[in-house]
GROMACS .gro file of C-alpha atoms in nm:
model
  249
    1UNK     CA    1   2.118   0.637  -0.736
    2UNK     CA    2   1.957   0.318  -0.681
    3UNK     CA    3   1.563   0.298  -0.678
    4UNK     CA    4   1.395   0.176  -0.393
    5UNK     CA    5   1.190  -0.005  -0.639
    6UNK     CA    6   1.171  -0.092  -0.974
    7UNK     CA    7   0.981  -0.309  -1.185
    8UNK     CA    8   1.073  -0.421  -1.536
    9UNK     CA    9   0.806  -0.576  -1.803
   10UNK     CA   10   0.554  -0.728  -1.560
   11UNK     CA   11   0.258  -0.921  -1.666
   12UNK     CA   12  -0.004  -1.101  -1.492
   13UNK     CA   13  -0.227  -1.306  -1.649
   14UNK     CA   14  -0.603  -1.479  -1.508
   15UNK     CA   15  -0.806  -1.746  -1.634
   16UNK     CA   16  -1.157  -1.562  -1.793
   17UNK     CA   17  -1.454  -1.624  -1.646
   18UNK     CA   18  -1.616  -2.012  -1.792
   19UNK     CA   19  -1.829  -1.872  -2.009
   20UNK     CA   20  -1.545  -1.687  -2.190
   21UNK     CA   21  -1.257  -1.932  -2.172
   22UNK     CA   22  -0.913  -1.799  -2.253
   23UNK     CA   23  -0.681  -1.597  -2.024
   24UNK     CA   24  -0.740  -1.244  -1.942
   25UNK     CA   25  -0.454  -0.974  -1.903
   26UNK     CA   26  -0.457  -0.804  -1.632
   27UNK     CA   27  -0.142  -0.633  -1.613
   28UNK     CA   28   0.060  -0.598  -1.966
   29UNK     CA   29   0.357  -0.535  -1.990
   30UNK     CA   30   0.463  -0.240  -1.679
   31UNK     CA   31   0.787  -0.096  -1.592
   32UNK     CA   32   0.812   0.227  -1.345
   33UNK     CA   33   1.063   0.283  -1.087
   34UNK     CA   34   0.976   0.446  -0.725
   35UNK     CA   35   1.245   0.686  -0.585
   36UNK     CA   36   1.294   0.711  -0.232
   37UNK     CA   37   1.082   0.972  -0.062
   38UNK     CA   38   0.852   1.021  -0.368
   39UNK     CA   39   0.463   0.927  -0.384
   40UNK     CA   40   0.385   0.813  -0.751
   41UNK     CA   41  -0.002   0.775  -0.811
   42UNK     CA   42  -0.102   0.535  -1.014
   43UNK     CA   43  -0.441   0.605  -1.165
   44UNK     CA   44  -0.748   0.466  -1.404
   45UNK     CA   45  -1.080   0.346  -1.396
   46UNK     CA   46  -1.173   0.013  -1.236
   47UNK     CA   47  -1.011  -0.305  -1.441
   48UNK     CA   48  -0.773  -0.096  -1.547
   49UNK     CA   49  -0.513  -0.317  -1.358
   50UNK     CA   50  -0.415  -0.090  -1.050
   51UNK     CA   51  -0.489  -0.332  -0.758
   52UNK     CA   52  -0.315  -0.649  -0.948
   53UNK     CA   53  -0.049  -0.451  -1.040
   54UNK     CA   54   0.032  -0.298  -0.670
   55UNK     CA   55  -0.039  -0.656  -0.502
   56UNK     CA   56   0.251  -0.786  -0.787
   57UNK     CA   57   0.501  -0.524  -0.679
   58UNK     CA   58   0.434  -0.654  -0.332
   59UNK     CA   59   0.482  -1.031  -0.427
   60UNK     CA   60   0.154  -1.078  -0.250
   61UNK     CA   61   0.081  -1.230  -0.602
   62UNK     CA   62   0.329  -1.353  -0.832
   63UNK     CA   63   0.345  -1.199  -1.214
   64UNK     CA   64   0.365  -1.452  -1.500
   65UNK     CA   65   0.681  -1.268  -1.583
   66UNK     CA   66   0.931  -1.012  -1.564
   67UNK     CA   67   1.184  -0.825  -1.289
   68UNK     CA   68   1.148  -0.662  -0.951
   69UNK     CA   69   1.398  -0.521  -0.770
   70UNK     CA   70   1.432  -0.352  -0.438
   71UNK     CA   71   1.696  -0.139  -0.334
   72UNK     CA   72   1.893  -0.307  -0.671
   73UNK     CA   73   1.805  -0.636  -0.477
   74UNK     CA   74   1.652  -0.913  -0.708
   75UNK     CA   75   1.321  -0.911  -0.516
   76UNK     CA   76   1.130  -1.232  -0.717
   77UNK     CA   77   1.394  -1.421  -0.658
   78UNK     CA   78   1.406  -1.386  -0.245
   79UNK     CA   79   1.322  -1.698  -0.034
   80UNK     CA   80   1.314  -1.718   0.349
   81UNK     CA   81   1.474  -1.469   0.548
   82UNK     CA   82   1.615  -1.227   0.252
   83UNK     CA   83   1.211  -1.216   0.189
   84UNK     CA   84   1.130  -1.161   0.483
   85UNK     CA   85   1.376  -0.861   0.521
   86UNK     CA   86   1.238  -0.752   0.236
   87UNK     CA   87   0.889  -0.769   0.330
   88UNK     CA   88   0.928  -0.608   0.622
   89UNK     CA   89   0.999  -0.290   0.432
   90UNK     CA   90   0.687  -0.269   0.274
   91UNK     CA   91   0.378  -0.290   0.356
   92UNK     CA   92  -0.035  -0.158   0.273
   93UNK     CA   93  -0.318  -0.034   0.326
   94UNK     CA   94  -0.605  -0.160   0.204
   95UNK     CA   95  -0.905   0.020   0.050
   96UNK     CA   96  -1.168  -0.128   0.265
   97UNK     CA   97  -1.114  -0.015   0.624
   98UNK     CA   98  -1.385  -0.263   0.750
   99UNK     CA   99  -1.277  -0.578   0.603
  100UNK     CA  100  -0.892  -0.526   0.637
  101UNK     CA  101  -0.955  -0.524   1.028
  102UNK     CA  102  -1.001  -0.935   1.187
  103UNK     CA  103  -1.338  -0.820   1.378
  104UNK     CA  104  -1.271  -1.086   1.632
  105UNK     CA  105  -0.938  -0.941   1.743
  106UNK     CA  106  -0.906  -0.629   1.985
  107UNK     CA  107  -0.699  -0.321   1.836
  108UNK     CA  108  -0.314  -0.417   2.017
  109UNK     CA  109  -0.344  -0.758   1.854
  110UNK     CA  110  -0.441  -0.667   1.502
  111UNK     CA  111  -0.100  -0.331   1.526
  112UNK     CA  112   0.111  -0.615   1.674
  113UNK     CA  113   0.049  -0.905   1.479
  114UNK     CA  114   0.323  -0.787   1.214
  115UNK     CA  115   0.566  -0.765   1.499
  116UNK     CA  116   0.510  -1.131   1.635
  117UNK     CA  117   0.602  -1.250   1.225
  118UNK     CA  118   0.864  -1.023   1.172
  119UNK     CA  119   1.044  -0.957   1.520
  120UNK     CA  120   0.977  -1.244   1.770
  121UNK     CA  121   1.266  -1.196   1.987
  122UNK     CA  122   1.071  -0.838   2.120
  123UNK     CA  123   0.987  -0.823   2.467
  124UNK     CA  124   0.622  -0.770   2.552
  125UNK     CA  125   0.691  -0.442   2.719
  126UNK     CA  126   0.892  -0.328   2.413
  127UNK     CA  127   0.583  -0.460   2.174
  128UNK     CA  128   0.250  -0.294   2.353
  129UNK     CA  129   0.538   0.049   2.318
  130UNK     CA  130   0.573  -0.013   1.939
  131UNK     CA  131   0.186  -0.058   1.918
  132UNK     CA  132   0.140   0.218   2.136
  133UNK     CA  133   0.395   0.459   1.940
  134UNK     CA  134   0.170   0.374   1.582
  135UNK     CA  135  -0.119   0.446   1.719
  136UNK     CA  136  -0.014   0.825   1.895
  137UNK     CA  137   0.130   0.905   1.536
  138UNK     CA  138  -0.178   0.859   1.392
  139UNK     CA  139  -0.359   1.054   1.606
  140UNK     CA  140  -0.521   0.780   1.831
  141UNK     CA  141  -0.491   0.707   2.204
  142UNK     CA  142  -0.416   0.393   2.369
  143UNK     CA  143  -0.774   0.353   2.533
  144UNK     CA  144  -0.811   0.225   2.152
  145UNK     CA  145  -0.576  -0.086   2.251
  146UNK     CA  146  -0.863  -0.306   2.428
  147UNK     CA  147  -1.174  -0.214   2.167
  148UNK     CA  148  -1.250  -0.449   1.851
  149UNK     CA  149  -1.263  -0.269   1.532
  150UNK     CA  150  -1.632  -0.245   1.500
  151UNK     CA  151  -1.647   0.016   1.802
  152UNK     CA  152  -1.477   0.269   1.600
  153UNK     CA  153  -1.605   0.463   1.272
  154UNK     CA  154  -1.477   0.393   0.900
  155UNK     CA  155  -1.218   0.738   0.911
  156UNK     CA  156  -1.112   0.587   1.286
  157UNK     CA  157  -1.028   0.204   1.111
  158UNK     CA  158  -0.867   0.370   0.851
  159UNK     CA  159  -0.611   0.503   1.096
  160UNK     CA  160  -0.593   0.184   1.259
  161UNK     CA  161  -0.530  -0.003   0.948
  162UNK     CA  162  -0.197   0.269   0.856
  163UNK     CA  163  -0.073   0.229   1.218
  164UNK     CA  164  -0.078  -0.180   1.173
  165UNK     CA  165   0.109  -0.087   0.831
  166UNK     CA  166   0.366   0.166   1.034
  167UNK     CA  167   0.481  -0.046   1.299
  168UNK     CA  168   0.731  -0.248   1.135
  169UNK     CA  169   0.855   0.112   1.046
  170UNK     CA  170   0.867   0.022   0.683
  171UNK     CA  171   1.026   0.241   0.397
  172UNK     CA  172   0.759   0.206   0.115
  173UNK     CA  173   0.338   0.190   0.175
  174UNK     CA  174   0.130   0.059  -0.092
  175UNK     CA  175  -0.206   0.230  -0.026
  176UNK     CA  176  -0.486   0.099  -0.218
  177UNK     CA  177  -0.784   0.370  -0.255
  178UNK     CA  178  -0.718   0.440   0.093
  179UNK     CA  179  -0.963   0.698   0.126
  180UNK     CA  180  -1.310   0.603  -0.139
  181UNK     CA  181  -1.459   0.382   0.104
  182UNK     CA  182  -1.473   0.692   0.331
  183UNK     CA  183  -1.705   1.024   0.301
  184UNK     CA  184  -1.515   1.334   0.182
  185UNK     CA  185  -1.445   1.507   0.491
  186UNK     CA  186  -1.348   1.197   0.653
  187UNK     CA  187  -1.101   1.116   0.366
  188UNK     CA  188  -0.921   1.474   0.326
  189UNK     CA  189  -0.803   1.412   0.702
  190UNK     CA  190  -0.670   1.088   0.616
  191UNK     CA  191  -0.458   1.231   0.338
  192UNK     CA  192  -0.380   1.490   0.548
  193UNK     CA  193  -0.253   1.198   0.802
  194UNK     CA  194  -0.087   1.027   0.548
  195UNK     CA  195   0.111   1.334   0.449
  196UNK     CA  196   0.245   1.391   0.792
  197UNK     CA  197   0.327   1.052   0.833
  198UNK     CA  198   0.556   1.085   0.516
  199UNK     CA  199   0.729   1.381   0.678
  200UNK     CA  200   0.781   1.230   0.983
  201UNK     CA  201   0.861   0.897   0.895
  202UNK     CA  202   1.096   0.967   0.565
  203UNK     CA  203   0.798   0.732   0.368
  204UNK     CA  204   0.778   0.635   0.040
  205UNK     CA  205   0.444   0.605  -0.132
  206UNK     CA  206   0.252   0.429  -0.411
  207UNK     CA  207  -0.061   0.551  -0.452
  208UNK     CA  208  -0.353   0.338  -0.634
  209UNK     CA  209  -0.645   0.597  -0.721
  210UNK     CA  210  -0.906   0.684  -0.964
  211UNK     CA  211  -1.011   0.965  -0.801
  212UNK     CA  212  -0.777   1.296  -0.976
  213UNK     CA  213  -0.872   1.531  -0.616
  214UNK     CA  214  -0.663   1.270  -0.430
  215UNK     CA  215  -0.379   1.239  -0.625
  216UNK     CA  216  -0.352   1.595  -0.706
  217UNK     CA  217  -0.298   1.631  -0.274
  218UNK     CA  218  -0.030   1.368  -0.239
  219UNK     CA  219   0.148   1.302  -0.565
  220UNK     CA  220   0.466   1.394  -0.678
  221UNK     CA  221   0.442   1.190  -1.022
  222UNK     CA  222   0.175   1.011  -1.160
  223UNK     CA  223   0.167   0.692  -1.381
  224UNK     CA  224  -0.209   0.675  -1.606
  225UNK     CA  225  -0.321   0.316  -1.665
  226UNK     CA  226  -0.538   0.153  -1.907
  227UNK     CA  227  -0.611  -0.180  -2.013
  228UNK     CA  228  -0.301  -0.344  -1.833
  229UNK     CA  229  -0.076  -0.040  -1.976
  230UNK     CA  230   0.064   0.252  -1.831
  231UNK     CA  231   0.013   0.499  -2.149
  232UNK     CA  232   0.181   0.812  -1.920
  233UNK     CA  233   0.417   0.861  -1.674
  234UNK     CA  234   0.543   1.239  -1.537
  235UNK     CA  235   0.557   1.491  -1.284
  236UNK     CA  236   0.237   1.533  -1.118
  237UNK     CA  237   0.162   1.929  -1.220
  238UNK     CA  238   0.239   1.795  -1.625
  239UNK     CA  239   0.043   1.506  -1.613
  240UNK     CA  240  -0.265   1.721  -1.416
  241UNK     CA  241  -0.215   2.027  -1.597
  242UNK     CA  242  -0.051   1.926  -1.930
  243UNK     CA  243  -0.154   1.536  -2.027
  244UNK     CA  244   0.001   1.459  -2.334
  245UNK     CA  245  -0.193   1.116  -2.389
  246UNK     CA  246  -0.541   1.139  -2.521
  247UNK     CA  247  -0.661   0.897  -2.233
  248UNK     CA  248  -0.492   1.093  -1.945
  249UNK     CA  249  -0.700   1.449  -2.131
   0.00000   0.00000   0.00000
């Protein structure tokens, strides 16, 4: 069976800071493959690489080298509307639920705004039902369609910011510490939201985390990075219960 997505020897490179000169690595070197239906985490500390590497297998940044495919489709090498169509399939969610959200535009503009790019041809009415239809499933009425996003909490933006990442009905989420800008209660509903959603909506998840709690509720494998590496890739019970690298233990 195909995977949805795969990556093959990815690196990503950035200049160092001026007083350093040189390059620095950020990612070095990563292959995994995401099944369809799954939720692989993909954990270490801060610098480890996570975010560059998530944002690569997104082509929101382009790696210095290697191969990504989606659905067996040669995904680096898409231009117009084969990326598009592409695109459209995957989408995030960003750590920071209060400076993913364009403070100056009210709730319905910020869900729809992926609908006006990706399907034009929509009719209003069929649009503001889209929006609408993201917001019930998660959990949010439409009195939320006229507000701006600093009228609602962190938790509520949170939801806001997975319903803008729904509506184009994608297969795969990317969801980038979606929950540590957020207290703890506040958080364990939104991974209980994004569980549901996965249910109900035949998703696809990679995780980015450093935070073991939250990958042990939604993983079902986990990949352990260090340095620009992944050192360990399994199941999620082996790699929680049973590391095998002396990193991961």
């Amino acid at each position: 069976m195909t995977a949805l997505l795969e990556a093959r020897e990815l690196r990503k490179s950035f200049s160092a800071p001026a007083r350093m000169r040189g390059r620095v690595t950020a990612v070095d070197g990563v292959s995994l493959e995401l099944a369809a239906g799954e939720t692989l985490a993909i954990v270490g500390e801060s610098g480890s690489g996570k975010t560059t590497l998530a944002r690569m297998l997104l082509r929101l940044i382009e790696p210095d080298s290697g191969e990504l495919r989606v659905d067996g489709r040669d995904f680096l090498a898409a231009r117009g509307a084969a990326l598009r169509a592409l695109r459209r399939e995957m989408q995030m969610v960003f750590q920071d639920p209060f400076a993913s959200l364009d403070p100056r535009m009210r709730i319905a503009a910020i869900i729809s705004e992926p609908l006006e790019i990706h399907e034009p041809r929509l009719a209003r009415a069929q649009r503001r039902e889209r929006v609408s239809e993201a917001l019930r499933a998660v959990g949010m009425g439409e009195d939320a369609l006229t507000r701006y996003p600093h009228e609602f909490s962190g938790g509520q933006r949170q939801r806001i910011g997975i319903a803008r990442a729904l509506v184009l009905r994608p297969r795969l989420v990317v969801a980038d510490e979606p929950v540590s800008s957020l207290d703890v209660s506040v958080g364990a509903q939104i991974l209980e939201l994004l569980q549901n959603l996965q249910r109900d909506f035949s998703l696809t998840y990679l995780l980015i985390s450093h935070s073991l709690p939250v990958v042990a509720q939604l993983a079902t494998r986990i990949a352990v990075m260090q340095g620009g590496r992944i050192l360990e890739t399994g199941a999620a019970a082996q790699i929680l219960g049973a590391p095998t690298h002396p990193y991961t233990r």
